[in-house]
Amino acid sequence: MGLLQLVVYACVLVFLVAVSVKIARYASAPVHMRWELYPVAHEKGRHHYGGSIFEEPDWWEKPRQLDHANEIREMGQEIFLLKGVRLNNPRLWLWSWPFHGGLYLVIGWMALLVVGGIMQLAGARFDGGVPALVRGVTLVVGYAGMALTAVGALGLFLHRTRNGDMRRFNTPADYLHLLWFAAAGVYGVAAFGAVDPGFDRLRAFTAGVIGFREAVPLPAATGVAVALGMLLVAYIPFTRMVHFAAKYFLYHEVRWSDEPLRKGSALESRIKQALNYGVSWRGPHIQTGQTWGQVATAGPADEAATEEKR
Amino acid sequence: MSDPRNLTIKEFCAACGQAADIDFTTLPALPHPYEGWEEKPLAAPSQTVMTNLDGTTAVRLKEPQTEEEKEQLVERFLAGLDRLFSREDNWTFLQPFLLSIDNCVKCNTCAEACPIFEASGRAEIYRPLFRSETVRRIAKRNRSKLGQVFDRLTGSDLEVGWESVARLAELAYRCTLCRRCAQACPMGVDNGLITRELRKLFSQELGIHPAELHEDGTIKHLSVGSSTGMNPMAFRDIIEFAEEDIEERTGMKIKIPIDDQNADILVMHNAGEFLSWPENLQAFAILFEVVGLKWTLASDLLGYDSVNYGLFYDDVQYARVTLKHAQVAKDLGVKKVLMGECGHAHKAFMAIGDRLWVDELNIPRESALTLMEDLVVNGKVKVDPSRNEFPVTLHDPCNMTRSMGIIQPQRRILKKICPQFREMTPHGVDNYCCGGGSGFAIMQSGSFPHWRKVISGRKKFEQILGAFQPEIDDPAIKKYVCAPCSNCKGQIRDLIVHYDAWERCGIHYGGLVELIVNAMVDVRPGFIEWQDIM
């Protein structure tokens, strides 16, 4: 197998493992105290003004009425329209939306390349029928994705450098990320446009990769484009760009997490388990070394010391 | 000292002496009739405690005297920071904290939502991102030489000395934890949470906290029975006095029940009401008497004071207080606990506390606002709105609205009993904090109250003026800011006094239940007394 093919495998593996580790870290965190923030999207009949079941007398006797459709609607608006950014920071949204839209198209393009690769492995010809349709859509989505990503990334780079509030917090890494996306997009359009305008060789390469066979070698120009892109993919999980995965937890496990505690529930069991965790905080009022349950039901550790301080 | 509008995180960490000096004479202007109002600057900084953040202090930290003390301050701070990432030590908030630390994209959308940042004239140290990013970069610093190369790429190559640690201890108390920033953040990152974790680190690891929250707050609460220092005997005296006062004001002979084992409902008030706003306690007693509720107060330690200042700064103290509260309710055998007009108590009991009131302690808890809505809006008490014929606006306590979603009951009540009710802008779940949240309203050290009134409370005062603009020039028209929260009332009272708003504009304040009782036809008119606010 060629070097580029090995690089692709390595980058995909690194991405999958690193994202999985990150997701596992968030998913396996212990149960936490309620910390929801209203409006909560699934509050039926109340989400539009930020209300909750706490507005009901004897709320604990009433069944929770969850509006899952609205939750999905809110998530969709957040993911595809960046609703929160548009409402609260419209100038940023002007660049952030094409950037994210471009990324979604690039992901779609990669998926279409895989579909095309599978078709190729099955012996399909791309001069008619469904394969031709796939080829055509791949073309549009691919160039649109790379171009939009480049435009959005460059726009965000300029916004970050010209906006004084943002500039103060920028680090070299922030510039690097955006320039890398912009370079990958610009170079990709240029390289594929010049050397492999229909992505036919790239599709053949993809077929080899997904079939774990010796892939068709790519011309140097487009090989560099693939390498640039895949190395970026591998790098993403190690940066705050991994917020694409974290956002699920931020919303569903924290901001919209309002499940009330019921006696005998699995949630209650998790709480009781956490109360057995050990405490190693060293504040003078804390009995270091005991469990949370013990510390929470004890008095302050050093009433004498507290009196002296007072 | 750096220009507060241009301070960088590196400068904040490396600076010697005071990091920033906020010029109180150049703050954003207030609306009419305060266009020409001149704010006095902060009093000269104390020489006995550190004021190296911005010239005032909330935690009253003394400067470490020896090199060993300085090193220990830094070592303990870094150890505490590590514990915030520990599954066992920080299970209470680990997941939300990790998510907020990892996923900020530094878009600064949060800053535009922050009332303190805006009211300070955009002083960098009060920008939500500034505080969080400082914590983030320190937390992500690498210890190895190779790792330190990457630190330069991510901005984590910061000096962390004793002065920067001391500044962070103060900076944790320049945010009211209102979470407007979290609401605006497209990621869902919560700078209010990060601030609270920072407070927790200082308290739980180093024992650094404002005395008003700890020694004179939770410690006193746990040992004496109330954060006010009121013991059970004093509580009973106050209740007796309240009964006498009710009879004098209304002619009604009411026996306020205490420790009634036959009661269905345990009512818990912020004990500050008993001392500062006894009319609030009295109004509840009158209302419940008229509708015939089977309710009671409790005289057990902590049973007569619903506050839980641990909510603001310390999970251990929070847990201790809330479990004692739960035990009081269980021992009385009530069917539910009713939260009086205190925002943070609502959150401490009903939201956060929901995770700790396990097994037989899982006694239902309800807001008094929902009960009062049922009584008033459904006609179970007869009201005459003409008794409340004066301008009224509503202050929304952050903990009830943004943190718990209790938005409409109070509004439905006001619309029924106050013909001249008008909203602030914005309101409801988009409200602005009063500026006294997270314990600020009770923090009285040095010049901190002045900072609280001029900076953290500025946006709220602007809103109050905005709501009463049509009548603002006539102080003879009495105006009522309805604030169904004790700490908010304290802050609003302080704002009114600071700006002479009672004399200049006729602005007064009070709770919601007082307005209800003022309108009740079964009660002698004139329950609300428009007295000069001291």
mmCIF file of N, CA, C and O in Angstrom, chain A residues 25-26 28 31-36 38 52 54-55 58-60 89 160 165 168-169 173-174 240 246-247 255 259 261 268 271-272 278 280-283 285 287 292 295 298 309-310, chain B residues 87-89 91-92 95 98 102-106 108-109 122 124 127 137 153 179 183 186 190 204-205 207 215 314 320 352 354-355 359 362 364-366 370 402 404-405 407-408 429:
data_model
loop_
_atom_site.group_PDB
_atom_site.id
_atom_site.type_symbol
_atom_site.label_atom_id
_atom_site.label_comp_id
_atom_site.label_asym_id
_atom_site.label_seq_id
_atom_site.Cartn_x
_atom_site.Cartn_y
_atom_site.Cartn_z
ATOM 1 N N ARG A 25 -15.300 10.147 27.835
ATOM 2 C CA ARG A 25 -14.974 10.951 29.020
ATOM 3 C C ARG A 25 -16.203 11.744 29.477
ATOM 4 O O ARG A 25 -16.502 11.815 30.664
ATOM 5 N N TYR A 26 -16.920 12.324 28.526
ATOM 6 C CA TYR A 26 -18.118 13.073 28.891
ATOM 7 C C TYR A 26 -19.244 12.131 29.326
ATOM 8 O O TYR A 26 -19.931 12.362 30.306
ATOM 9 N N SER A 28 -19.149 9.129 30.506
ATOM 10 C CA SER A 28 -18.937 8.325 31.710
ATOM 11 C C SER A 28 -18.797 9.175 32.963
ATOM 12 O O SER A 28 -18.558 8.646 34.050
ATOM 13 N N VAL A 31 -23.107 11.224 37.643
ATOM 14 C CA VAL A 31 -24.306 12.056 37.675
ATOM 15 C C VAL A 31 -23.962 13.373 38.370
ATOM 16 O O VAL A 31 -23.168 13.394 39.317
ATOM 17 N N HIS A 32 -24.535 14.454 37.880
ATOM 18 C CA HIS A 32 -24.189 15.743 38.480
ATOM 19 C C HIS A 32 -25.442 16.412 39.041
ATOM 20 O O HIS A 32 -26.567 15.954 38.801
ATOM 21 N N MET A 33 -25.246 17.492 39.769
ATOM 22 C CA MET A 33 -26.373 18.258 40.295
ATOM 23 C C MET A 33 -27.141 18.866 39.119
ATOM 24 O O MET A 33 -26.553 19.158 38.080
ATOM 25 N N ARG A 34 -28.417 19.059 39.307
ATOM 26 C CA ARG A 34 -29.203 19.688 38.240
ATOM 27 C C ARG A 34 -28.658 21.080 37.983
ATOM 28 O O ARG A 34 -28.415 21.850 38.893
ATOM 29 N N TRP A 35 -28.540 21.374 36.669
ATOM 30 C CA TRP A 35 -27.990 22.684 36.308
ATOM 31 C C TRP A 35 -28.624 23.119 34.991
ATOM 32 O O TRP A 35 -27.971 23.644 34.105
ATOM 33 N N GLU A 36 -29.917 22.881 34.873
ATOM 34 C CA GLU A 36 -30.562 23.219 33.613
ATOM 35 C C GLU A 36 -30.688 24.725 33.450
ATOM 36 O O GLU A 36 -30.493 25.486 34.399
ATOM 37 N N TYR A 38 -33.170 27.611 31.355
ATOM 38 C CA TYR A 38 -34.390 27.782 30.569
ATOM 39 C C TYR A 38 -34.192 28.884 29.541
ATOM 40 O O TYR A 38 -33.451 29.843 29.792
ATOM 41 N N SER A 52 -41.509 26.056 32.875
ATOM 42 C CA SER A 52 -41.218 24.685 33.271
ATOM 43 C C SER A 52 -42.390 24.105 34.048
ATOM 44 O O SER A 52 -43.322 24.815 34.432
ATOM 45 N N PHE A 54 -42.339 23.359 36.984
ATOM 46 C CA PHE A 54 -42.353 23.962 38.318
ATOM 47 C C PHE A 54 -43.444 25.026 38.446
ATOM 48 O O PHE A 54 -43.750 25.460 39.556
ATOM 49 N N GLU A 55 -44.014 25.452 37.325
ATOM 50 C CA GLU A 55 -45.097 26.428 37.374
ATOM 51 C C GLU A 55 -46.426 25.777 37.750
ATOM 52 O O GLU A 55 -47.408 26.470 38.001
ATOM 53 N N ASP A 58 -48.507 21.183 42.646
ATOM 54 C CA ASP A 58 -48.331 19.731 42.799
ATOM 55 C C ASP A 58 -47.698 19.116 41.558
ATOM 56 O O ASP A 58 -48.141 18.070 41.044
ATOM 57 N N TRP A 59 -46.663 19.718 41.054
ATOM 58 C CA TRP A 59 -46.041 19.315 39.787
ATOM 59 C C TRP A 59 -45.578 17.858 39.821
ATOM 60 O O TRP A 59 -45.566 17.177 38.797
ATOM 61 N N TRP A 60 -45.205 17.346 40.995
ATOM 62 C CA TRP A 60 -44.655 15.985 41.085
ATOM 63 C C TRP A 60 -45.720 14.925 40.859
ATOM 64 O O TRP A 60 -45.402 13.764 40.637
ATOM 65 N N ASN A 89 -25.053 36.868 17.956
ATOM 66 C CA ASN A 89 -23.820 37.432 17.420
ATOM 67 C C ASN A 89 -23.887 37.427 15.895
ATOM 68 O O ASN A 89 -23.140 36.699 15.231
ATOM 69 N N ARG A 160 -11.641 37.457 13.259
ATOM 70 C CA ARG A 160 -10.865 37.282 14.504
ATOM 71 C C ARG A 160 -9.727 38.281 14.599
ATOM 72 O O ARG A 160 -9.377 38.740 15.688
ATOM 73 N N ASP A 165 -12.246 42.657 20.397
ATOM 74 C CA ASP A 165 -12.637 41.795 21.511
ATOM 75 C C ASP A 165 -12.141 40.370 21.318
ATOM 76 O O ASP A 165 -11.699 39.721 22.255
ATOM 77 N N ARG A 168 -8.006 39.892 21.288
ATOM 78 C CA ARG A 168 -7.348 39.840 22.585
ATOM 79 C C ARG A 168 -7.187 38.408 23.086
ATOM 80 O O ARG A 168 -6.305 38.120 23.885
ATOM 81 N N PHE A 169 -8.050 37.522 22.650
ATOM 82 C CA PHE A 169 -8.024 36.151 23.172
ATOM 83 C C PHE A 169 -7.489 35.150 22.161
ATOM 84 O O PHE A 169 -7.382 33.973 22.462
ATOM 85 N N ALA A 173 -2.676 29.021 17.910
ATOM 86 C CA ALA A 173 -3.449 27.843 17.515
ATOM 87 C C ALA A 173 -4.750 28.242 16.812
ATOM 88 O O ALA A 173 -5.158 27.608 15.835
ATOM 89 N N ASP A 174 -5.406 29.294 17.279
ATOM 90 C CA ASP A 174 -6.658 29.729 16.649
ATOM 91 C C ASP A 174 -6.424 30.123 15.204
ATOM 92 O O ASP A 174 -7.207 29.790 14.308
ATOM 93 N N ARG A 240 -10.554 22.507 20.371
ATOM 94 C CA ARG A 240 -11.939 22.804 20.757
ATOM 95 C C ARG A 240 -12.893 22.632 19.577
ATOM 96 O O ARG A 240 -14.099 22.770 19.724
ATOM 97 N N ALA A 246 -19.282 17.516 21.607
ATOM 98 C CA ALA A 246 -19.581 17.941 22.973
ATOM 99 C C ALA A 246 -20.938 18.624 23.077
ATOM 100 O O ALA A 246 -21.578 18.588 24.126
ATOM 101 N N LYS A 247 -21.357 19.241 21.974
ATOM 102 C CA LYS A 247 -22.587 20.021 22.044
ATOM 103 C C LYS A 247 -23.775 19.154 22.413
ATOM 104 O O LYS A 247 -24.711 19.612 23.084
ATOM 105 N N ARG A 255 -27.853 21.454 29.901
ATOM 106 C CA ARG A 255 -28.776 22.575 29.743
ATOM 107 C C ARG A 255 -30.242 22.161 29.737
ATOM 108 O O ARG A 255 -31.105 22.876 30.261
ATOM 109 N N GLU A 259 -34.582 16.051 34.525
ATOM 110 C CA GLU A 259 -35.325 14.898 35.022
ATOM 111 C C GLU A 259 -35.423 14.964 36.543
ATOM 112 O O GLU A 259 -34.399 15.051 37.228
ATOM 113 N N LEU A 261 -35.910 13.694 40.374
ATOM 114 C CA LEU A 261 -35.514 12.470 41.067
ATOM 115 C C LEU A 261 -36.759 11.741 41.565
ATOM 116 O O LEU A 261 -37.594 12.321 42.232
ATOM 117 N N GLU A 268 -31.558 7.805 41.191
ATOM 118 C CA GLU A 268 -31.316 7.823 42.632
ATOM 119 C C GLU A 268 -30.173 6.886 43.000
ATOM 120 O O GLU A 268 -29.341 7.208 43.862
ATOM 121 N N ILE A 271 -26.925 8.559 42.316
ATOM 122 C CA ILE A 271 -26.623 9.574 43.328
ATOM 123 C C ILE A 271 -26.035 8.907 44.563
ATOM 124 O O ILE A 271 -25.040 9.363 45.125
ATOM 125 N N LYS A 272 -26.676 7.837 44.993
ATOM 126 C CA LYS A 272 -26.213 7.166 46.219
ATOM 127 C C LYS A 272 -24.812 6.607 46.023
ATOM 128 O O LYS A 272 -23.989 6.609 46.947
ATOM 129 N N GLY A 278 -14.867 9.279 47.770
ATOM 130 C CA GLY A 278 -14.045 9.880 48.805
ATOM 131 C C GLY A 278 -13.793 11.355 48.557
ATOM 132 O O GLY A 278 -13.787 11.815 47.425
ATOM 133 N N SER A 280 -11.147 14.457 49.045
ATOM 134 C CA SER A 280 -9.776 14.809 49.401
ATOM 135 C C SER A 280 -9.555 16.326 49.447
ATOM 136 O O SER A 280 -8.426 16.774 49.590
ATOM 137 N N TRP A 281 -10.638 17.095 49.378
ATOM 138 C CA TRP A 281 -10.500 18.546 49.570
ATOM 139 C C TRP A 281 -9.912 18.822 50.942
ATOM 140 O O TRP A 281 -10.244 18.132 51.916
ATOM 141 N N ARG A 282 -9.092 19.866 51.058
ATOM 142 C CA ARG A 282 -8.360 20.115 52.305
ATOM 143 C C ARG A 282 -8.825 21.367 53.040
ATOM 144 O O ARG A 282 -8.146 21.856 53.935
ATOM 145 N N GLY A 283 -9.987 21.916 52.661
ATOM 146 C CA GLY A 283 -10.474 23.088 53.379
ATOM 147 C C GLY A 283 -10.658 22.783 54.854
ATOM 148 O O GLY A 283 -10.987 21.644 55.211
ATOM 149 N N HIS A 285 -12.916 23.242 56.921
ATOM 150 C CA HIS A 285 -14.251 22.830 57.371
ATOM 151 C C HIS A 285 -14.628 21.449 56.862
ATOM 152 O O HIS A 285 -15.764 21.002 57.048
ATOM 153 N N GLN A 287 -13.867 17.243 56.388
ATOM 154 C CA GLN A 287 -13.204 16.062 56.945
ATOM 155 C C GLN A 287 -12.566 15.281 55.795
ATOM 156 O O GLN A 287 -13.173 14.369 55.215
ATOM 157 N N TRP A 292 -18.383 11.424 50.687
ATOM 158 C CA TRP A 292 -19.273 12.580 50.557
ATOM 159 C C TRP A 292 -20.476 12.452 51.479
ATOM 160 O O TRP A 292 -20.920 13.430 52.095
ATOM 161 N N VAL A 295 -19.270 13.349 54.977
ATOM 162 C CA VAL A 295 -18.932 14.769 55.101
ATOM 163 C C VAL A 295 -20.200 15.624 55.079
ATOM 164 O O VAL A 295 -20.342 16.582 55.845
ATOM 165 N N ALA A 298 -21.971 15.520 58.394
ATOM 166 C CA ALA A 298 -21.194 15.924 59.570
ATOM 167 C C ALA A 298 -21.256 17.437 59.712
ATOM 168 O O ALA A 298 -21.630 18.138 58.778
ATOM 169 N N LYS A 309 -10.823 32.432 63.290
ATOM 170 C CA LYS A 309 -10.709 33.255 62.075
ATOM 171 C C LYS A 309 -11.691 34.414 62.143
ATOM 172 O O LYS A 309 -11.411 35.525 61.714
ATOM 173 N N ARG A 310 -12.877 34.108 62.713
ATOM 174 C CA ARG A 310 -13.893 35.155 62.846
ATOM 175 C C ARG A 310 -13.410 36.207 63.845
ATOM 176 O O ARG A 310 -13.521 37.372 63.625
ATOM 177 N N ARG B 87 -13.109 12.912 39.338
ATOM 178 C CA ARG B 87 -14.390 12.237 39.372
ATOM 179 C C ARG B 87 -14.926 12.144 40.793
ATOM 180 O O ARG B 87 -16.114 12.386 41.037
ATOM 181 N N GLU B 88 -14.076 11.826 41.711
ATOM 182 C CA GLU B 88 -14.544 11.619 43.077
ATOM 183 C C GLU B 88 -14.727 12.957 43.815
ATOM 184 O O GLU B 88 -15.715 13.152 44.512
ATOM 185 N N ASP B 89 -13.792 13.850 43.618
ATOM 186 C CA ASP B 89 -13.864 15.105 44.365
ATOM 187 C C ASP B 89 -14.886 16.071 43.805
ATOM 188 O O ASP B 89 -15.368 16.941 44.517
ATOM 189 N N TRP B 91 -17.728 15.109 41.618
ATOM 190 C CA TRP B 91 -18.809 14.441 40.892
ATOM 191 C C TRP B 91 -20.005 15.377 40.738
ATOM 192 O O TRP B 91 -20.744 15.285 39.771
ATOM 193 N N THR B 92 -20.154 16.300 41.702
ATOM 194 C CA THR B 92 -21.331 17.167 41.716
ATOM 195 C C THR B 92 -21.468 17.992 40.445
ATOM 196 O O THR B 92 -22.586 18.241 39.982
ATOM 197 N N GLN B 95 -19.195 16.882 34.984
ATOM 198 C CA GLN B 95 -19.570 16.850 33.560
ATOM 199 C C GLN B 95 -19.821 18.248 33.005
ATOM 200 O O GLN B 95 -19.235 18.631 31.980
ATOM 201 N N LEU B 98 -16.359 20.112 32.853
ATOM 202 C CA LEU B 98 -15.482 19.640 31.773
ATOM 203 C C LEU B 98 -15.944 20.175 30.423
ATOM 204 O O LEU B 98 -15.152 20.627 29.609
ATOM 205 N N ASP B 102 -13.734 22.683 28.097
ATOM 206 C CA ASP B 102 -13.157 22.150 26.848
ATOM 207 C C ASP B 102 -13.652 22.844 25.584
ATOM 208 O O ASP B 102 -12.978 22.791 24.560
ATOM 209 N N ASN B 103 -14.865 23.402 25.623
ATOM 210 C CA ASN B 103 -15.519 23.686 24.342
ATOM 211 C C ASN B 103 -15.837 25.152 24.047
ATOM 212 O O ASN B 103 -16.633 25.425 23.156
ATOM 213 N N CYS B 104 -15.200 26.050 24.716
ATOM 214 C CA CYS B 104 -15.389 27.462 24.387
ATOM 215 C C CYS B 104 -14.623 27.776 23.111
ATOM 216 O O CYS B 104 -13.451 27.428 22.989
ATOM 217 N N VAL B 105 -15.284 28.408 22.149
ATOM 218 C CA VAL B 105 -14.605 28.758 20.904
ATOM 219 C C VAL B 105 -14.201 30.234 20.894
ATOM 220 O O VAL B 105 -13.778 30.761 19.876
ATOM 221 N N LYS B 106 -14.350 30.890 22.029
ATOM 222 C CA LYS B 106 -13.897 32.267 22.214
ATOM 223 C C LYS B 106 -14.521 33.215 21.189
ATOM 224 O O LYS B 106 -13.848 34.073 20.621
ATOM 225 N N ASN B 108 -16.877 35.276 22.076
ATOM 226 C CA ASN B 108 -17.214 36.481 22.835
ATOM 227 C C ASN B 108 -18.691 36.867 22.808
ATOM 228 O O ASN B 108 -19.043 37.978 23.209
ATOM 229 N N THR B 109 -19.540 35.949 22.371
ATOM 230 C CA THR B 109 -20.979 36.246 22.385
ATOM 231 C C THR B 109 -21.441 36.468 23.820
ATOM 232 O O THR B 109 -22.325 37.292 24.096
ATOM 233 N N ARG B 122 -17.117 48.135 29.937
ATOM 234 C CA ARG B 122 -16.370 47.078 29.227
ATOM 235 C C ARG B 122 -14.949 46.887 29.766
ATOM 236 O O ARG B 122 -13.969 46.797 29.009
ATOM 237 N N GLU B 124 -12.073 44.788 30.959
ATOM 238 C CA GLU B 124 -11.712 43.427 30.561
ATOM 239 C C GLU B 124 -11.836 42.396 31.685
ATOM 240 O O GLU B 124 -12.233 41.264 31.457
ATOM 241 N N ARG B 127 -15.142 40.733 31.849
ATOM 242 C CA ARG B 127 -15.653 39.993 30.688
ATOM 243 C C ARG B 127 -15.753 38.520 31.084
ATOM 244 O O ARG B 127 -14.787 37.937 31.584
ATOM 245 N N ARG B 137 -6.723 28.347 30.721
ATOM 246 C CA ARG B 137 -5.323 28.287 30.290
ATOM 247 C C ARG B 137 -4.427 27.796 31.420
ATOM 248 O O ARG B 137 -3.463 27.072 31.174
ATOM 249 N N LEU B 153 1.474 27.904 21.886
ATOM 250 C CA LEU B 153 0.481 27.909 20.799
ATOM 251 C C LEU B 153 -0.915 28.182 21.317
ATOM 252 O O LEU B 153 -1.748 28.762 20.630
ATOM 253 N N ARG B 179 -25.949 33.681 34.768
ATOM 254 C CA ARG B 179 -25.978 32.747 33.639
ATOM 255 C C ARG B 179 -26.612 33.321 32.378
ATOM 256 O O ARG B 179 -27.005 32.568 31.479
ATOM 257 N N GLN B 183 -26.772 31.487 28.545
ATOM 258 C CA GLN B 183 -27.959 31.490 27.700
ATOM 259 C C GLN B 183 -27.611 31.989 26.298
ATOM 260 O O GLN B 183 -28.134 31.508 25.308
ATOM 261 N N PRO B 186 -23.682 30.019 22.060
ATOM 262 C CA PRO B 186 -24.200 29.052 21.094
ATOM 263 C C PRO B 186 -23.724 27.627 21.367
ATOM 264 O O PRO B 186 -24.343 26.675 20.910
ATOM 265 N N ASP B 190 -20.887 27.521 30.018
ATOM 266 C CA ASP B 190 -21.482 28.258 31.137
ATOM 267 C C ASP B 190 -20.379 28.928 31.955
ATOM 268 O O ASP B 190 -19.752 28.300 32.803
ATOM 269 N N GLN B 204 -13.158 25.097 49.199
ATOM 270 C CA GLN B 204 -13.014 23.710 49.602
ATOM 271 C C GLN B 204 -11.551 23.270 49.731
ATOM 272 O O GLN B 204 -11.266 22.296 50.414
ATOM 273 N N GLU B 205 -10.650 23.967 49.068
ATOM 274 C CA GLU B 205 -9.239 23.584 49.169
ATOM 275 C C GLU B 205 -8.453 24.516 50.071
ATOM 276 O O GLU B 205 -7.609 24.085 50.843
ATOM 277 N N GLY B 207 -9.942 27.218 51.962
ATOM 278 C CA GLY B 207 -10.688 27.883 53.024
ATOM 279 C C GLY B 207 -10.775 29.382 52.814
ATOM 280 O O GLY B 207 -10.858 30.152 53.770
ATOM 281 N N GLU B 215 -18.303 31.993 57.423
ATOM 282 C CA GLU B 215 -18.354 32.081 58.894
ATOM 283 C C GLU B 215 -19.669 32.680 59.375
ATOM 284 O O GLU B 215 -20.303 32.152 60.293
ATOM 285 N N ASP B 314 -19.785 26.604 47.772
ATOM 286 C CA ASP B 314 -19.184 25.433 48.412
ATOM 287 C C ASP B 314 -20.166 24.274 48.428
ATOM 288 O O ASP B 314 -21.222 24.363 49.060
ATOM 289 N N ARG B 320 -24.616 20.105 53.396
ATOM 290 C CA ARG B 320 -24.921 20.060 54.832
ATOM 291 C C ARG B 320 -26.223 20.788 55.132
ATOM 292 O O ARG B 320 -27.079 20.300 55.870
ATOM 293 N N ILE B 352 -31.275 22.086 42.498
ATOM 294 C CA ILE B 352 -30.052 21.404 42.937
ATOM 295 C C ILE B 352 -30.384 20.342 43.976
ATOM 296 O O ILE B 352 -29.918 19.206 43.918
ATOM 297 N N ASP B 354 -32.874 18.650 44.396
ATOM 298 C CA ASP B 354 -33.577 17.493 43.861
ATOM 299 C C ASP B 354 -32.659 16.277 43.799
ATOM 300 O O ASP B 354 -33.118 15.143 43.898
ATOM 301 N N ARG B 355 -31.357 16.498 43.670
ATOM 302 C CA ARG B 355 -30.435 15.371 43.540
ATOM 303 C C ARG B 355 -29.985 14.822 44.891
ATOM 304 O O ARG B 355 -29.351 13.774 44.954
ATOM 305 N N ASP B 359 -34.350 8.949 48.966
ATOM 306 C CA ASP B 359 -35.124 8.036 49.835
ATOM 307 C C ASP B 359 -36.263 8.773 50.537
ATOM 308 O O ASP B 359 -37.028 9.487 49.907
ATOM 309 N N ASN B 362 -37.114 12.523 50.114
ATOM 310 C CA ASN B 362 -37.647 13.060 48.855
ATOM 311 C C ASN B 362 -39.081 13.553 49.060
ATOM 312 O O ASN B 362 -40.046 12.963 48.589
ATOM 313 N N PRO B 364 -41.942 16.368 48.476
ATOM 314 C CA PRO B 364 -42.206 17.341 47.418
ATOM 315 C C PRO B 364 -41.966 18.775 47.870
ATOM 316 O O PRO B 364 -42.239 19.142 49.016
ATOM 317 N N ARG B 365 -41.456 19.589 46.951
ATOM 318 C CA ARG B 365 -41.216 21.008 47.204
ATOM 319 C C ARG B 365 -41.860 21.828 46.094
ATOM 320 O O ARG B 365 -41.788 21.452 44.932
ATOM 321 N N GLU B 366 -42.457 22.925 46.483
ATOM 322 C CA GLU B 366 -43.225 23.734 45.530
ATOM 323 C C GLU B 366 -42.965 25.207 45.791
ATOM 324 O O GLU B 366 -42.704 25.617 46.923
ATOM 325 N N THR B 370 -46.619 29.439 42.655
ATOM 326 C CA THR B 370 -47.646 28.631 41.992
ATOM 327 C C THR B 370 -48.880 28.516 42.872
ATOM 328 O O THR B 370 -50.015 28.547 42.374
ATOM 329 N N ARG B 402 -34.506 31.973 34.952
ATOM 330 C CA ARG B 402 -33.569 31.312 34.053
ATOM 331 C C ARG B 402 -33.139 29.936 34.557
ATOM 332 O O ARG B 402 -32.851 29.037 33.771
ATOM 333 N N MET B 404 -34.994 27.975 36.737
ATOM 334 C CA MET B 404 -36.052 27.046 37.090
ATOM 335 C C MET B 404 -37.288 27.135 36.204
ATOM 336 O O MET B 404 -38.206 26.333 36.344
ATOM 337 N N GLY B 405 -37.367 28.148 35.368
ATOM 338 C CA GLY B 405 -38.500 28.244 34.454
ATOM 339 C C GLY B 405 -39.809 28.645 35.111
ATOM 340 O O GLY B 405 -40.884 28.346 34.580
ATOM 341 N N ILE B 407 -41.986 31.433 35.347
ATOM 342 C CA ILE B 407 -42.075 32.711 34.635
ATOM 343 C C ILE B 407 -43.481 33.317 34.724
ATOM 344 O O ILE B 407 -43.642 34.497 35.007
ATOM 345 N N GLN B 408 -44.499 32.521 34.466
ATOM 346 C CA GLN B 408 -45.859 33.055 34.289
ATOM 347 C C GLN B 408 -46.676 33.260 35.563
ATOM 348 O O GLN B 408 -47.456 34.211 35.619
ATOM 349 N N VAL B 429 -37.388 35.079 31.202
ATOM 350 C CA VAL B 429 -36.193 34.242 31.162
ATOM 351 C C VAL B 429 -34.987 35.024 30.611
ATOM 352 O O VAL B 429 -33.852 34.578 30.756
#
